[in-house]
Coordinates of N, CA, C and O in Angstrom, one line a residue:
M1 N 60.4 47.1 -25.0 CA 61.2 48.3 -25.0 C 61.6 48.7 -26.5 O 61.7 49.8 -26.8
V2 N 61.9 47.6 -27.3 CA 62.3 47.9 -28.7 C 61.1 48.5 -29.4 O 61.3 49.4 -30.2
A3 N 59.9 47.9 -29.2 CA 58.7 48.5 -29.9 C 58.4 49.9 -29.5 O 58.1 50.7 -30.3
W4 N 58.6 50.2 -28.2 CA 58.4 51.6 -27.7 C 59.4 52.5 -28.4 O 59.0 53.6 -28.8
D5 N 60.7 52.1 -28.5 CA 61.7 52.9 -29.1 C 61.3 53.2 -30.6 O 61.4 54.3 -31.0
K6 N 61.0 52.2 -31.3 CA 60.6 52.3 -32.7 C 59.4 53.3 -32.9 O 59.4 54.1 -33.8
A7 N 58.4 53.1 -32.0 CA 57.2 53.9 -32.1 C 57.5 55.4 -31.8 O 57.0 56.3 -32.5
L8 N 58.4 55.6 -30.9 CA 58.8 57.0 -30.6 C 59.6 57.6 -31.7 O 59.5 58.8 -32.0
R9 N 60.4 56.8 -32.4 CA 61.3 57.3 -33.5 C 60.5 57.6 -34.7 O 60.8 58.6 -35.5
F10 N 59.6 56.7 -35.1 CA 58.9 56.7 -36.4 C 57.5 57.1 -36.3 O 56.8 57.3 -37.3
G11 N 56.9 57.2 -35.1 CA 55.5 57.6 -35.0 C 55.3 58.9 -34.3 O 56.3 59.7 -34.2
Q12 N 54.1 59.2 -34.0 CA 53.8 60.4 -33.3 C 54.0 60.2 -31.8 O 53.3 59.3 -31.2
A13 N 54.9 60.9 -31.2 CA 55.2 60.7 -29.7 C 54.0 61.0 -28.9 O 53.8 60.3 -27.9
S14 N 53.1 61.9 -29.2 CA 52.0 62.2 -28.4 C 51.0 61.0 -28.4 O 50.4 60.7 -27.4
L15 N 50.9 60.4 -29.6 CA 50.0 59.2 -29.7 C 50.5 58.0 -28.9 O 49.8 57.4 -28.2
V16 N 51.8 57.8 -28.9 CA 52.4 56.7 -28.2 C 52.2 57.0 -26.7 O 51.9 56.0 -25.9
G17 N 52.4 58.2 -26.2 CA 52.1 58.5 -24.8 C 50.7 58.3 -24.4 O 50.5 57.7 -23.3
S18 N 49.8 58.6 -25.3 CA 48.4 58.4 -24.9 C 48.0 56.9 -24.9 O 47.2 56.4 -24.1
L19 N 48.6 56.1 -25.8 CA 48.4 54.7 -25.9 C 48.9 54.0 -24.6 O 48.4 52.9 -24.3
A20 N 49.9 54.6 -23.9 CA 50.4 54.0 -22.7 C 49.3 53.8 -21.6 O 49.4 53.0 -20.7
Y21 N 48.3 54.6 -21.7 CA 47.2 54.5 -20.8 C 46.4 53.2 -20.9 O 45.8 52.8 -20.0
G22 N 46.5 52.6 -22.1 CA 45.9 51.3 -22.3 C 46.5 50.1 -21.7 O 45.9 49.1 -21.6
V23 N 47.8 50.3 -21.3 CA 48.5 49.2 -20.7 C 47.8 48.6 -19.5 O 47.7 47.3 -19.4
P24 N 47.4 49.4 -18.5 CA 46.7 48.8 -17.4 C 45.4 48.0 -17.8 O 45.0 47.0 -17.2
I25 N 44.7 48.5 -18.8 CA 43.5 47.9 -19.2 C 43.8 46.5 -19.8 O 43.2 45.5 -19.5
L26 N 44.8 46.5 -20.7 CA 45.2 45.2 -21.3 C 45.8 44.2 -20.2 O 45.4 43.0 -20.3
A27 N 46.5 44.7 -19.3 CA 47.0 43.9 -18.2 C 45.9 43.3 -17.4 O 45.9 42.1 -17.1
A28 N 44.9 44.1 -17.0 CA 43.8 43.6 -16.3 C 43.0 42.5 -17.1 O 42.6 41.5 -16.5
L29 N 42.8 42.8 -18.4 CA 42.1 41.8 -19.2 C 42.9 40.5 -19.3 O 42.3 39.4 -19.2
L30 N 44.2 40.6 -19.4 CA 45.0 39.3 -19.5 C 45.0 38.6 -18.2 O 44.9 37.3 -18.1
L31 N 44.9 39.3 -17.0 CA 44.8 38.6 -15.7 C 43.5 37.9 -15.6 O 43.4 36.8 -15.0
V32 N 42.4 38.5 -16.1 CA 41.1 37.9 -16.0 C 41.1 36.6 -16.9 O 40.6 35.6 -16.5
L33 N 41.6 36.8 -18.1 CA 41.6 35.6 -19.1 C 42.5 34.5 -18.6 O 42.2 33.3 -18.8
A34 N 43.6 34.8 -17.8 CA 44.4 33.8 -17.3 C 43.9 33.1 -16.0 O 44.4 32.2 -15.5
G35 N 42.8 33.7 -15.5 CA 42.2 33.2 -14.3 C 42.8 33.6 -13.0 O 42.5 33.1 -11.9
V36 N 43.7 34.6 -13.0 CA 44.4 35.1 -11.8 C 43.5 36.1 -11.1 O 43.5 36.1 -9.9
S37 N 42.6 36.8 -11.8 CA 41.7 37.8 -11.2 C 40.3 37.4 -11.6 O 40.1 36.7 -12.6
V38 N 39.4 37.9 -10.9 CA 37.9 37.7 -11.2 C 37.4 39.0 -11.8 O 37.8 40.1 -11.5
F39 N 36.5 38.8 -12.7 CA 35.8 40.0 -13.4 C 34.7 40.4 -12.5 O 33.8 39.7 -12.2
D40 N 34.8 41.7 -12.1 CA 33.7 42.3 -11.3 C 33.5 43.7 -11.8 O 34.1 44.1 -12.7
W41 N 32.6 44.4 -11.1 CA 32.2 45.8 -11.5 C 33.4 46.8 -11.5 O 33.3 47.8 -12.2
R42 N 34.4 46.5 -10.7 CA 35.5 47.5 -10.6 C 36.4 47.5 -11.9 O 36.9 48.6 -12.2
L43 N 36.5 46.4 -12.6 CA 37.4 46.4 -13.8 C 36.8 47.3 -14.9 O 37.5 48.1 -15.5
P44 N 35.5 47.2 -15.3 CA 35.0 48.1 -16.3 C 35.0 49.6 -15.8 O 35.2 50.5 -16.6
T45 N 34.8 49.8 -14.5 CA 34.8 51.2 -14.0 C 36.2 51.7 -14.1 O 36.4 52.9 -14.6
A46 N 37.2 50.9 -13.8 CA 38.6 51.4 -13.9 C 39.0 51.6 -15.4 O 39.7 52.6 -15.7
A47 N 38.5 50.7 -16.2 CA 38.8 50.9 -17.7 C 38.2 52.2 -18.2 O 38.8 52.9 -19.0
L48 N 37.0 52.5 -17.7 CA 36.3 53.7 -18.2 C 37.1 55.0 -17.6 O 37.3 55.9 -18.4
L49 N 37.6 54.9 -16.4 CA 38.3 56.0 -15.9 C 39.7 56.2 -16.6 O 40.1 57.3 -16.8
V50 N 40.3 55.1 -17.0 CA 41.5 55.2 -17.7 C 41.3 55.8 -19.1 O 42.0 56.6 -19.6
A51 N 40.2 55.4 -19.8 CA 39.9 55.9 -21.1 C 39.6 57.4 -21.0 O 40.0 58.2 -21.9
V52 N 38.9 57.8 -20.0 CA 38.6 59.2 -19.8 C 39.9 60.0 -19.6 O 40.1 61.1 -20.1
G53 N 40.8 59.4 -18.8 CA 42.1 60.1 -18.6 C 42.9 60.2 -19.8 O 43.6 61.2 -20.1
C54 N 42.8 59.2 -20.7 CA 43.5 59.2 -22.0 C 42.9 60.3 -22.9 O 43.7 61.0 -23.5
L55 N 41.6 60.4 -22.9 CA 41.0 61.4 -23.7 C 41.3 62.8 -23.2 O 41.6 63.7 -24.0
K56 N 41.4 63.0 -21.9 CA 41.7 64.2 -21.3 C 43.2 64.6 -21.6 O 43.5 65.7 -21.8
A57 N 44.0 63.6 -21.5 CA 45.5 63.8 -21.8 C 45.7 64.2 -23.2 O 46.7 64.9 -23.6
S58 N 44.9 63.7 -24.1 CA 45.1 64.0 -25.6 C 44.7 65.4 -26.0 O 45.0 65.8 -27.0
R59 N 44.0 66.1 -25.1 CA 43.5 67.5 -25.4 C 44.5 68.4 -25.0 O 45.4 68.7 -24.5

């Protein structure tokens, strides 16, 4: 929360909002690395859809 606050105060708010789309990708990656989830075809597909959504939101 502190990092989010600093980024909004001193950075570009639109960029911070777009970077929030990366949180589910990072969370899924950490779950796979921790062994809680298995890597299958759905994770890269979901990551691609999130990235497309991020690009669309930035326009």
